[in-house]
């Protein structure tokens, strides 16, 4: 899936063989940009991830002609199923959904993609100061790692304060909060340093931060963090930090049968040859009352355009006339998080026999949080570890063998010597993806939301913005991507 040059694929349906559909590496929508073509449609959609495909679905349902231009040789964006040597697959990108993520669940249900509970039976692990501590998550502390009592008390106070502050954030315009200026001028780290005064409490909050954002606390605006917490809900349920970090009843509650990429694959199938792959968009130019969208191998004339890619990548498209300075400055100031996923595959999920659920939290190593990524039938075992923020940046240029060695050392620390000998190993480094350059989300450092946030969703002429970064709820998640596509399509249908 590394795409310096997009693979050209023959015309085919996404409804073909189950193996191809599950992995999604060659199963594609019915069009490619293999030869120079032109199209004239009502709406051109830039990006074939969940946001772009959802927008296209709703536009077609609204009676409009659409083309989706996707740079990669696959649909799904930051969702991808990676083929394993044993014939199975694993998710290399976004994979979890949970309560209040209503729109991704509704979409998956409509496409016949079922969910199953993330494996959560047995003890979690805390690996801190070189000591391995299994702990039960069914007690009063739940999934909170068992650090010292003073640290737990301090962390509980900090979490409660963050949730309380988040309730003051309007999710559709966080920059209008009463204390927006005060909260946006400081980093999350500076606020934590003043409130998480017990080292073990600071450790817990740091781990929560890197796990959620794939960025260090020093990189994030406090206002942005509060908005993100507020967005972890829906119109009837307030967001909480706990919902972001929990497995059962939290954002990591469930997974998709067949892998998360099944959702965009099946959604693209409903659109047929409206989806064109291998077509990175280079320019969007206004020409009279229309827009000329130029991509590799195809040029599209459209009345409206939906750009459904992360802000920093949207900025790499050439616009004529130029985007308003506010919008361009916003894109310049929202970097992607740094993230990778390392999956070690074993004959069996051996950690389960030891009473462990595969979830570990650590204060050291390249992987500092893990999950059991085995299939529902446990026909093989898979340990998935997140490599995030500083740790990912340190290994962006390392060889796969070097990353593998570092990851397996961590897995052995957490789960014992059996973890040293997987049958296969898969690494996905999103920082090195040409059409993502990181993940899971483009975040806002201090000063960005209050100065430029209003440009996140504001259309520029006939250009509309989608993508999970523009969502009011579940910003940064699959649910946010779907919501953004629905909102952008509604804007366009109302405008045409």
CSV table of N, CA, C and O in Angstrom, one decimal, residues 240-281:
chain,number,residue,atom,x,y,z
A,240,UNK,N,-16.7,12.2,27.2
A,240,UNK,CA,-15.9,12.1,28.4
A,240,UNK,C,-14.5,11.5,28.0
A,240,UNK,O,-14.4,10.8,27.0
A,241,UNK,N,-13.5,11.8,28.8
A,241,UNK,CA,-12.2,11.2,28.6
A,241,UNK,C,-12.2,9.7,28.7
A,241,UNK,O,-11.5,9.0,27.9
A,242,UNK,N,-13.0,9.2,29.6
A,242,UNK,CA,-13.1,7.8,29.8
A,242,UNK,C,-13.6,7.1,28.6
A,242,UNK,O,-13.1,6.0,28.2
A,243,UNK,N,-14.5,7.7,27.9
A,243,UNK,CA,-15.1,7.0,26.7
A,243,UNK,C,-14.0,7.0,25.6
A,243,UNK,O,-14.0,6.0,24.8
A,244,UNK,N,-13.1,7.9,25.6
A,244,UNK,CA,-12.0,7.9,24.6
A,244,UNK,C,-11.0,6.8,24.8
A,244,UNK,O,-10.5,6.2,23.9
A,245,UNK,N,-10.8,6.5,26.1
A,245,UNK,CA,-9.7,5.6,26.5
A,245,UNK,C,-10.2,4.2,26.8
A,245,UNK,O,-9.3,3.2,26.8
A,246,UNK,N,-11.4,3.9,27.1
A,246,UNK,CA,-11.9,2.6,27.5
A,246,UNK,C,-12.1,1.7,26.4
A,246,UNK,O,-12.3,2.1,25.2
A,247,UNK,N,-12.0,0.4,26.7
A,247,UNK,CA,-12.3,-0.7,25.7
A,247,UNK,C,-13.8,-1.0,25.8
A,247,UNK,O,-14.6,-0.5,25.0
A,248,UNK,N,-14.2,-1.8,26.8
A,248,UNK,CA,-15.6,-2.1,27.0
A,248,UNK,C,-16.4,-0.8,27.2
A,248,UNK,O,-16.0,0.1,28.1
A,249,UNK,N,-17.4,-0.5,26.4
A,249,UNK,CA,-18.3,0.7,26.5
A,249,UNK,C,-17.5,1.9,26.1
A,249,UNK,O,-18.0,3.0,26.4
A,250,UNK,N,-16.3,1.8,25.6
A,250,UNK,CA,-15.6,3.0,25.1
A,250,UNK,C,-15.3,2.9,23.6
A,250,UNK,O,-15.9,2.1,22.9
A,251,UNK,N,-14.4,3.8,23.2
A,251,UNK,CA,-14.1,3.9,21.8
A,251,UNK,C,-13.4,2.7,21.2
A,251,UNK,O,-13.4,2.5,20.0
A,252,UNK,N,-12.9,1.8,22.0
A,252,UNK,CA,-12.3,0.5,21.6
A,252,UNK,C,-13.2,-0.7,21.8
A,252,UNK,O,-12.7,-1.8,21.9
A,253,UNK,N,-14.5,-0.5,21.9
A,253,UNK,CA,-15.4,-1.5,22.4
A,253,UNK,C,-15.5,-2.7,21.4
A,253,UNK,O,-15.6,-3.8,21.8
A,254,UNK,N,-15.6,-2.4,20.1
A,254,UNK,CA,-15.9,-3.4,19.1
A,254,UNK,C,-15.0,-3.3,17.8
A,254,UNK,O,-14.4,-2.2,17.6
A,255,UNK,N,-15.0,-4.4,17.1
A,255,UNK,CA,-14.3,-4.4,15.8
A,255,UNK,C,-15.3,-4.9,14.7
A,255,UNK,O,-16.4,-5.4,15.0
A,256,UNK,N,-14.9,-4.8,13.4
A,256,UNK,CA,-15.7,-5.2,12.3
A,256,UNK,C,-15.3,-6.6,11.9
A,256,UNK,O,-14.2,-6.9,11.7
A,257,UNK,N,-16.3,-7.4,11.7
A,257,UNK,CA,-16.1,-8.7,11.1
A,257,UNK,C,-15.7,-8.5,9.6
A,257,UNK,O,-16.3,-7.8,8.9
A,258,UNK,N,-14.5,-9.1,9.3
A,258,UNK,CA,-14.0,-8.9,8.0
A,258,UNK,C,-13.0,-7.8,7.9
A,258,UNK,O,-12.5,-7.5,6.8
A,259,UNK,N,-12.9,-7.0,9.0
A,259,UNK,CA,-12.0,-5.9,9.0
A,259,UNK,C,-12.6,-4.6,8.7
A,259,UNK,O,-13.6,-4.6,7.9
A,260,UNK,N,-12.1,-3.5,9.2
A,260,UNK,CA,-12.8,-2.2,9.0
A,260,UNK,C,-12.8,-1.8,7.6
A,260,UNK,O,-13.8,-1.0,7.2
A,261,UNK,N,-11.9,-2.2,6.7
A,261,UNK,CA,-11.9,-1.7,5.4
A,261,UNK,C,-13.1,-2.3,4.6
A,261,UNK,O,-13.4,-1.8,3.5
A,262,UNK,N,-13.7,-3.3,5.1
A,262,UNK,CA,-14.9,-3.9,4.5
A,262,UNK,C,-16.0,-2.8,4.3
A,262,UNK,O,-16.7,-2.8,3.3
A,263,UNK,N,-16.0,-1.8,5.2
A,263,UNK,CA,-17.1,-0.8,5.1
A,263,UNK,C,-16.8,0.1,3.9
A,263,UNK,O,-17.8,0.2,3.0
A,264,UNK,N,-15.7,0.7,3.7
A,264,UNK,CA,-15.5,1.5,2.5
A,264,UNK,C,-15.5,0.6,1.2
A,264,UNK,O,-16.0,1.1,0.1
A,265,UNK,N,-15.0,-0.6,1.3
A,265,UNK,CA,-15.0,-1.4,0.1
A,265,UNK,C,-16.4,-1.7,-0.4
A,265,UNK,O,-16.8,-1.5,-1.6
A,266,UNK,N,-17.3,-2.0,0.5
A,266,UNK,CA,-18.7,-2.3,0.2
A,266,UNK,C,-19.4,-1.0,-0.2
A,266,UNK,O,-20.3,-1.1,-1.1
A,267,UNK,N,-19.1,0.1,0.5
A,267,UNK,CA,-19.7,1.3,0.1
A,267,UNK,C,-19.3,1.7,-1.3
A,267,UNK,O,-20.2,2.2,-2.1
A,268,UNK,N,-18.1,1.6,-1.6
A,268,UNK,CA,-17.6,1.9,-3.0
A,268,UNK,C,-18.3,1.0,-4.0
A,268,UNK,O,-18.5,1.5,-5.2
A,269,UNK,N,-18.6,-0.2,-3.7
A,269,UNK,CA,-19.2,-1.1,-4.6
A,269,UNK,C,-20.6,-0.6,-5.0
A,269,UNK,O,-21.0,-0.8,-6.2
A,270,UNK,N,-21.3,0.1,-4.1
A,270,UNK,CA,-22.6,0.7,-4.5
A,270,UNK,C,-22.5,1.8,-5.4
A,270,UNK,O,-23.5,2.2,-6.1
A,271,UNK,N,-21.3,2.4,-5.5
A,271,UNK,CA,-21.1,3.6,-6.4
A,271,UNK,C,-20.5,3.2,-7.8
A,271,UNK,O,-20.5,4.0,-8.7
A,272,UNK,N,-20.0,1.9,-7.9
A,272,UNK,CA,-19.5,1.5,-9.2
A,272,UNK,C,-18.4,2.3,-9.8
A,272,UNK,O,-17.5,2.8,-9.1
A,273,UNK,N,-18.6,2.6,-11.1
A,273,UNK,CA,-17.5,3.3,-11.8
A,273,UNK,C,-17.5,4.8,-11.5
A,273,UNK,O,-16.8,5.6,-12.1
A,274,UNK,N,-18.3,5.3,-10.6
A,274,UNK,CA,-18.2,6.6,-10.1
A,274,UNK,C,-16.9,6.8,-9.3
A,274,UNK,O,-16.5,8.0,-9.1
A,275,UNK,N,-16.3,5.8,-8.8
A,275,UNK,CA,-15.1,5.8,-8.0
A,275,UNK,C,-13.9,5.5,-9.0
A,275,UNK,O,-13.9,4.5,-9.7
A,276,UNK,N,-13.0,6.5,-9.0
A,276,UNK,CA,-11.8,6.3,-9.9
A,276,UNK,C,-10.6,6.3,-9.0
A,276,UNK,O,-10.3,7.2,-8.2
A,277,UNK,N,-9.8,5.2,-9.1
A,277,UNK,CA,-8.6,5.0,-8.3
A,277,UNK,C,-7.3,5.4,-9.1
A,277,UNK,O,-7.4,5.6,-10.3
A,278,UNK,N,-6.2,5.5,-8.4
A,278,UNK,CA,-5.0,5.9,-9.0
A,278,UNK,C,-5.1,7.3,-9.6
A,278,UNK,O,-4.4,7.6,-10.6
A,279,UNK,N,-5.8,8.2,-8.9
A,279,UNK,CA,-6.1,9.5,-9.5
A,279,UNK,C,-5.9,10.6,-8.5
A,279,UNK,O,-6.8,11.3,-8.1
A,280,UNK,N,-4.6,10.8,-8.1
A,280,UNK,CA,-4.3,11.9,-7.1
A,280,UNK,C,-4.7,13.3,-7.8
A,280,UNK,O,-4.2,13.6,-8.9
A,281,UNK,N,-5.4,14.1,-7.1
A,281,UNK,CA,-5.8,15.4,-7.6
A,281,UNK,C,-4.7,16.4,-7.4
A,281,UNK,O,-4.1,16.5,-6.4
